Short mmCIF file of C-alpha atoms and ligand atoms in Angstrom, two decimals:
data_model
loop_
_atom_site.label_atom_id
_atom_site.label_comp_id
_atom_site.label_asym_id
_atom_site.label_seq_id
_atom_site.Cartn_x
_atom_site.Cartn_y
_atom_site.Cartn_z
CA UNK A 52 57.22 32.40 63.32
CA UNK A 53 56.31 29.28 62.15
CA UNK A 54 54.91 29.30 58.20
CA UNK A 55 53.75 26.43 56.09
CA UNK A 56 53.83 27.06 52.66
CA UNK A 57 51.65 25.10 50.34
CA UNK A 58 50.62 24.81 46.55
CA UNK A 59 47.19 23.78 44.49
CA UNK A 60 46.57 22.99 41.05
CA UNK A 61 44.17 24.32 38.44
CA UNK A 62 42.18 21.27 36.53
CA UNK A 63 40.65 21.15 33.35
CA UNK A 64 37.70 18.64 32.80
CA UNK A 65 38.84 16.54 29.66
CA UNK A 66 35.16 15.17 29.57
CA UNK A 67 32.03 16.53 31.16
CA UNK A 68 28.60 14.49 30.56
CA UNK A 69 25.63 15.92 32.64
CA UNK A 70 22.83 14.31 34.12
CA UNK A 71 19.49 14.71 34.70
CA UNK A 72 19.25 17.27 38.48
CA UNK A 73 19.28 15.30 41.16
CA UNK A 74 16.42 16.01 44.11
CA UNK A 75 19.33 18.02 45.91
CA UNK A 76 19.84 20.10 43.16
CA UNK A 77 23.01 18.80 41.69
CA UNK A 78 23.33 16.69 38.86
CA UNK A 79 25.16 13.47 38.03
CA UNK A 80 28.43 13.63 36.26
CA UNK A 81 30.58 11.16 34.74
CA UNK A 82 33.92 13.84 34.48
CA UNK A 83 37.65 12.97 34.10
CA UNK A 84 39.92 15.67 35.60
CA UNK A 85 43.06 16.84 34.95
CA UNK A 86 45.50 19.03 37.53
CA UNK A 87 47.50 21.36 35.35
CA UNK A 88 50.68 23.65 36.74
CA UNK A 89 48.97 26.82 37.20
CA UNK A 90 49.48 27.84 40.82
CA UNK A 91 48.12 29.19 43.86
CA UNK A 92 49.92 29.24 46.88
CA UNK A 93 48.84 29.15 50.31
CA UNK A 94 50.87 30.32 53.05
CA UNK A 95 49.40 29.90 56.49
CA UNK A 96 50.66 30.83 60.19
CA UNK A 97 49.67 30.72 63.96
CA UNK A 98 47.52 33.09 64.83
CA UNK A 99 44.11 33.96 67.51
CA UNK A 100 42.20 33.89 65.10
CA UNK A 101 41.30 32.82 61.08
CA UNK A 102 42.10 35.71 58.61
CA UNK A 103 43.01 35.67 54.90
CA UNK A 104 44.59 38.25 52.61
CA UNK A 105 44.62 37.53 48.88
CA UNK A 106 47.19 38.72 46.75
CA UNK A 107 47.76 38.24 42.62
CA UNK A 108 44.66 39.34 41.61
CA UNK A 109 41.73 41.53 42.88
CA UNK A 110 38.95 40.06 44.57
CA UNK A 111 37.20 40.50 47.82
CA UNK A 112 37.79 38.61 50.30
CA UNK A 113 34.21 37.96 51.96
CA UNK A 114 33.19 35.12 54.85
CA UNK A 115 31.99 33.16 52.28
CA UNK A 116 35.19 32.66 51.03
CA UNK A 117 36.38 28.83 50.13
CA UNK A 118 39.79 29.08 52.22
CA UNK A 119 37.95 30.89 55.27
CA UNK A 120 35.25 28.03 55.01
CA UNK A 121 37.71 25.03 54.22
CA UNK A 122 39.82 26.54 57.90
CA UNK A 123 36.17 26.90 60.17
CA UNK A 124 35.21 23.19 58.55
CA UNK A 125 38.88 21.94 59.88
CA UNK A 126 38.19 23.86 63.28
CA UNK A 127 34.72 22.07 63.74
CA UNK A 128 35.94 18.41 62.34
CA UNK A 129 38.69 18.98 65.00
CA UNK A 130 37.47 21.22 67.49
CA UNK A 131 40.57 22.62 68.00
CA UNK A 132 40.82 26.16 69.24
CA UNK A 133 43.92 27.47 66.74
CA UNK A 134 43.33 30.63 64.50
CA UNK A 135 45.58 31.33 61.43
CA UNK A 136 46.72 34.36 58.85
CA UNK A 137 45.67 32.55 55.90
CA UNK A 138 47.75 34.42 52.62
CA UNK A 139 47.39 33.37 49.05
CA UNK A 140 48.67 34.03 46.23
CA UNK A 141 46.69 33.53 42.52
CA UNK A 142 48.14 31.83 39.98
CA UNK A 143 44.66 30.61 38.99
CA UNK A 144 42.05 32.45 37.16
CA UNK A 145 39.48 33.50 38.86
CA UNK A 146 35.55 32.00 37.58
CA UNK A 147 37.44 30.69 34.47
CA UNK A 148 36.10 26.90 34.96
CA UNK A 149 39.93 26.51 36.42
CA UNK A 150 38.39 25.45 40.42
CA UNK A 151 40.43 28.18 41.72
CA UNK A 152 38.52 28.97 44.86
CA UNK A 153 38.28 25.12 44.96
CA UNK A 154 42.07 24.45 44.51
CA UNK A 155 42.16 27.55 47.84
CA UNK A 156 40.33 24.99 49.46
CA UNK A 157 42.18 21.99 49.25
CA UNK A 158 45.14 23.92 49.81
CA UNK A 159 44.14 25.25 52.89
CA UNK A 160 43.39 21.84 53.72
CA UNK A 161 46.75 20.74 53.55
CA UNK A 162 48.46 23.25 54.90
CA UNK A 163 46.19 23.61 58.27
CA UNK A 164 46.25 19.77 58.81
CA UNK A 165 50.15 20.48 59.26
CA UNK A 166 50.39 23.56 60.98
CA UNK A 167 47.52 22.91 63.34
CA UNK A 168 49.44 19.40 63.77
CA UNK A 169 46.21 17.56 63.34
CA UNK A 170 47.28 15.01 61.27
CA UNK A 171 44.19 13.50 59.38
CA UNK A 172 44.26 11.16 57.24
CA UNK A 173 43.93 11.39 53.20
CA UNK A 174 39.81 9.91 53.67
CA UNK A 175 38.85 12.54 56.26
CA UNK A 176 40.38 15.26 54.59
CA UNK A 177 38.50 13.91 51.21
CA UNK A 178 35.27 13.88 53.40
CA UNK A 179 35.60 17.48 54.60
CA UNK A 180 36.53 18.07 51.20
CA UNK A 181 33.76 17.24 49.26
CA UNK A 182 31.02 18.87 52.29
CA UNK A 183 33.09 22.42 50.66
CA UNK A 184 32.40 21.67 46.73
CA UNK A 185 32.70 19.41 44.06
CA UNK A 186 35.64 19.90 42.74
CA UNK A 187 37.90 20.21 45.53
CA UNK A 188 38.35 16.54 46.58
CA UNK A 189 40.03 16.33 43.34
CA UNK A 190 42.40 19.62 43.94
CA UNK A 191 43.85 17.62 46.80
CA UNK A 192 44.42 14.16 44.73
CA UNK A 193 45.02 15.93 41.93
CA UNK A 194 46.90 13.59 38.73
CA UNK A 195 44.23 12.49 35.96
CA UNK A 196 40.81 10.92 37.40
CA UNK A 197 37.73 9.84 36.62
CA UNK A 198 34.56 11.89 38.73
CA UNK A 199 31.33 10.54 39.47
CA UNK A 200 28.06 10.84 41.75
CA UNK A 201 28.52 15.14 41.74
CA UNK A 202 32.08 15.20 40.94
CA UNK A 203 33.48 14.45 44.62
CA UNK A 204 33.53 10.17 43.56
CA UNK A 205 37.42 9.99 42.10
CA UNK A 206 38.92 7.08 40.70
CA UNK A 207 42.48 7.77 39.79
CA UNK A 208 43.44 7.10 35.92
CA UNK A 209 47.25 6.24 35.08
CA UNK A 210 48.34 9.02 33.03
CA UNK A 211 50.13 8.16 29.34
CA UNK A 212 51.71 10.77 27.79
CA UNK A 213 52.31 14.25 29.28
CA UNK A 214 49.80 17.03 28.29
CA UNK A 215 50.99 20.72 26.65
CA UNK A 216 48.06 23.11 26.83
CA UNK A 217 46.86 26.56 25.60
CA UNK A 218 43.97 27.82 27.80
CA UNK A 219 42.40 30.59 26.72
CA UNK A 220 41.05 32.61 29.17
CA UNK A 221 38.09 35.03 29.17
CA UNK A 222 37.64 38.76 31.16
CA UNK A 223 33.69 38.02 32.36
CA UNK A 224 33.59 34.82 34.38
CA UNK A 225 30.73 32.50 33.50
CA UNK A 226 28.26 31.52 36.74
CA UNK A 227 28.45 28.06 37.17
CA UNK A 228 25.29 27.50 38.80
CA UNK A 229 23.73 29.52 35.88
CA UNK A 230 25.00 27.39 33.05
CA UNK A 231 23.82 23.96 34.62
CA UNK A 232 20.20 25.65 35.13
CA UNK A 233 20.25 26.47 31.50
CA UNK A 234 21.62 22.96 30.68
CA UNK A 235 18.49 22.03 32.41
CA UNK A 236 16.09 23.85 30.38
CA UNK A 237 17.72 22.53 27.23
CA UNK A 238 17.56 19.27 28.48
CA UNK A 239 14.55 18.56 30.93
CA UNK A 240 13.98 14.88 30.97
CA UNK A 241 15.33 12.70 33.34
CA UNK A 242 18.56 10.70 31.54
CA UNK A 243 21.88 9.73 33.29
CA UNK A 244 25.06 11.36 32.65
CA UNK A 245 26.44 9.38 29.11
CA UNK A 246 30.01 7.55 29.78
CA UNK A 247 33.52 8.28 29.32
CA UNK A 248 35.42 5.06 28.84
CA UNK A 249 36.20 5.39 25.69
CA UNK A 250 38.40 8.65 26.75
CA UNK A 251 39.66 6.81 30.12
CA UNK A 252 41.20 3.71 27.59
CA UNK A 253 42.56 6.21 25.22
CA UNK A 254 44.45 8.21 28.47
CA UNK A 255 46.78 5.45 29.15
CA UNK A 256 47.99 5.54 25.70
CA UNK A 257 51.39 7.09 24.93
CA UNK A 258 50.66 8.86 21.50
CA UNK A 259 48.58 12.09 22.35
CA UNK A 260 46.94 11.90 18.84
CA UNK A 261 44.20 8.72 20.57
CA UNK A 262 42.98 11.45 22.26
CA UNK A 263 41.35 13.74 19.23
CA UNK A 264 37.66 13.54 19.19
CA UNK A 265 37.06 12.05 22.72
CA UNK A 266 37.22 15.44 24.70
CA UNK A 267 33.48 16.67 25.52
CA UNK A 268 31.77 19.24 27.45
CA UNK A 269 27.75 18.61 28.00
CA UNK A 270 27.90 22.16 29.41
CA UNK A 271 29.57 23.56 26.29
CA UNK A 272 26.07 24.13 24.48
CA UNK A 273 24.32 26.06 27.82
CA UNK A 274 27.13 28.01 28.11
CA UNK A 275 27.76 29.10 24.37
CA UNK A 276 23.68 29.89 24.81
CA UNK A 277 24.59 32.56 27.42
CA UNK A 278 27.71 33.47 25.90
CA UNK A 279 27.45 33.19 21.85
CA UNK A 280 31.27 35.10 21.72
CA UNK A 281 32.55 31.76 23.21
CA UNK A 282 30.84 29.68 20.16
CA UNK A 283 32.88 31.90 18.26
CA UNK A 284 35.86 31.38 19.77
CA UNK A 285 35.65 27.59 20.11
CA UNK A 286 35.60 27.34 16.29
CA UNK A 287 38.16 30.01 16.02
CA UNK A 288 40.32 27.52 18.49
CA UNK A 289 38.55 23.71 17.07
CA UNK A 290 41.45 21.98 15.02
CA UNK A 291 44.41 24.69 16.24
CA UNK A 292 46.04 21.79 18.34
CA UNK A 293 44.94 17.82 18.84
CA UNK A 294 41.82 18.68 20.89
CA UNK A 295 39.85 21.76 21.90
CA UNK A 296 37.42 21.53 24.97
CA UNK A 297 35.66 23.99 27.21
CA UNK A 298 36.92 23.84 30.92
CA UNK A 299 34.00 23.36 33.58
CA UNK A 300 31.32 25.41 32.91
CA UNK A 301 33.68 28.02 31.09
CA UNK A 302 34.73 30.02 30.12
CA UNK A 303 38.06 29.24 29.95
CA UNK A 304 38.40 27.11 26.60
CA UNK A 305 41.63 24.45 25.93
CA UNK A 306 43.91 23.47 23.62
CA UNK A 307 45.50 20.17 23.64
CA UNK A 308 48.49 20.34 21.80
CA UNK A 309 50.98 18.44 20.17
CA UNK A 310 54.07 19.08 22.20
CA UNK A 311 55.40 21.82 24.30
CA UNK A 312 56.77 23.42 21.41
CA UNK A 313 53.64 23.94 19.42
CA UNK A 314 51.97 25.10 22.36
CA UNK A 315 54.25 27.51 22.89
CA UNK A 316 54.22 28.63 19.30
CA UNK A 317 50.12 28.40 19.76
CA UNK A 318 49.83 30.74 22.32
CA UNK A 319 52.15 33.15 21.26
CA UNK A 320 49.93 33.11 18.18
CA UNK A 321 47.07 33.50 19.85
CA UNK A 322 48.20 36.40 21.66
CA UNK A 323 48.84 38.19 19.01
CA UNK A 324 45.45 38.09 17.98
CA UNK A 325 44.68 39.74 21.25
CA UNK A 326 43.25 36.55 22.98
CA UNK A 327 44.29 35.97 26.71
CA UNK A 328 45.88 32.78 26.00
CA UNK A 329 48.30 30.96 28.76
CA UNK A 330 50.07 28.27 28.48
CA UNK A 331 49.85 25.03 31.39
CA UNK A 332 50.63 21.62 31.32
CA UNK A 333 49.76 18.63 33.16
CA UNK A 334 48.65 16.18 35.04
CA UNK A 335 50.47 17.46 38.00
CA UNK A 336 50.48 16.85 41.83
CA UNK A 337 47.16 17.66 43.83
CA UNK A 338 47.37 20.25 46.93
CA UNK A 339 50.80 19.76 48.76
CA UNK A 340 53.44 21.52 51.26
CA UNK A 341 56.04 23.06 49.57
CA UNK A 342 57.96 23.82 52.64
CA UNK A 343 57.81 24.65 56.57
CA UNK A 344 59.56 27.53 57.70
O1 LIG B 1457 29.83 21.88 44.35
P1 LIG B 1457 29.99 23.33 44.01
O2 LIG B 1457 29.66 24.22 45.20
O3 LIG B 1457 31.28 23.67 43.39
O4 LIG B 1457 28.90 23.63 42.90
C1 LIG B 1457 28.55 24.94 42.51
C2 LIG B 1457 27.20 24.91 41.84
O5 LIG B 1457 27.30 24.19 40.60
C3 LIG B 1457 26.13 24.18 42.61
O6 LIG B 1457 25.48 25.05 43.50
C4 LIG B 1457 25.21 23.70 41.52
O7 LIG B 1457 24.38 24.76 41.09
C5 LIG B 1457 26.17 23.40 40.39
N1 LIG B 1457 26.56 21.98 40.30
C6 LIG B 1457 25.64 21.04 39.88
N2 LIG B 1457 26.00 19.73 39.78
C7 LIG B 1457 27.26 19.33 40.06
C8 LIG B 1457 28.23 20.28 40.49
C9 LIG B 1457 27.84 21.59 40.59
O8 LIG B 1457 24.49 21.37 39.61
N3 LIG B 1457 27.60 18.05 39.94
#
């Protein structure tokens, strides 16, 4: 039988400026991603019809599910008749501000474009990509990149020097529609998202330490609203590496650190404190085939 394994990245938003809701509800962002190496593989073969099992981690598998959706939007685009088992396997935590169920997406993407030999192109999978969520057009391109309009707008960013991270994750996901509504009563007038070039220059640079003091989260202050722990915990984790930034709308929270040695040292630390702490590093590939078998 016929399998095509693929793999997608988890990001981590090195700036996030909100702004003001938009009439459809979702709100202007000027956000530069990166993909980091944690994992979650999609395996996917011929079948009657669409199915997915999901191993690594429990969750329910429901039809709202971002893989089963990302395989019926390829079957409409297409119209092709083909059915597959879709399996994954987490490497991603789940509601963490990681774009797990987003990296499922893209990776399902990929993977069904080969198997069901369709053979789009990079722009129409983008398109189809960005109808499923915000984040996962840039699971696919993965690398470092600059996201405007809702997120789904990338402009690739040359990446300078490689990126060591502690992420420190969290046992109650964070609801991400829930922290931009509260972002919205803190902030009710209109105003555009502010800029991030000043990070984007300071990204092609080869000495990590340009970096400290340009990573920003507009979400951070909703979300430490509904969650005052993860105020806590940010200062707890503020000047433990180069740079400390909340992922998404949280709660995962990360460490930029100096090398892969003091990350390593970092989380080990941190663990012993009893935090979840993991380590990841990046950028790294978007959503690609591993192999065919
Ligand atoms: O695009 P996605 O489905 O991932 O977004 C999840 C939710 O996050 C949206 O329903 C919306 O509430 C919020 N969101 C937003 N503005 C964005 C991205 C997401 O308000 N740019």
């Amino acid at each position: 039988m016929h399998i095509v394994h693929a793999q997608a990245p988890a990001k981590i938003n090195l700036a996030l400026r909100v702004g003001g809701a938009r009439p459809d509800g979702f709100h202007p962002l000027q956000t530069v991603f990166c993909a980091l190496d944690l994992w979650d593989e999609i395996a996917v073969e011929a079948a009657d019809d669409l199915s997915l099992t999901i191993t690594g981690i429990e969750l329910e598998v429901d039809e709202d599910n971002l893989a089963l959706r990302a395989a019926r939007a390829l079957q409409r685009h297409t119209g092709t008749g083909r059915g597959a088992r879709i399996a994954i396997h987490k490497g991603i935590p789940v509601a963490g501000g990681l774009a797990g169920g987003s990296a499922d997406a893209a990776g399902t993407l990929v993977a069904l474009n080969a198997l069901w030999d369709l053979n789009l192109p990079p722009s129409e999978l983008h398109a189809l990509a960005a109808d499923l969520g915000s984040d996962v057009p840039f699971l696919l391109m993965g690398g470092l990149a600059l996201g405007t309009s809702r997120g789904e707008d990338l402009e690739p960013i040359t990446p300078g020097a490689f990126q060591s991270w502690v992420l420190v994750l969290d046992d109650e996901g964070l609801s991400t529609p829930a922290v931009f509504r509260r972002y919205d009563e803190l902030h009710p007038e209109p105003h555009d998202p502010a800029p991030v070039e000043e990070l984007i220059n300071a990204l092609g640079s080869q000495a990590l330490g340009d970096l400290a003091g340009l990573f920003v989260n507009d979400l951070a202050e909703p979300a430490f609203t509904l969650r005052p722990d993860l105020a806590e915990r940010f200062n707890r984790l503020d000047d433990t590496g180069i740079a400390t930034v909340l992922s998404g709308s949280g709660p995962t929270i990360g460490v930029l650190c100096e090398s892969v040695e003091s990350a390593d040292a970092l989380a080990g630390q941190l663990s012993k404190e009893g935090l979840r702490a993991v380590r990841a590093d990046g950028p790294v590939a978007g959503a690609h085939i591993v192999r065919s078998s």
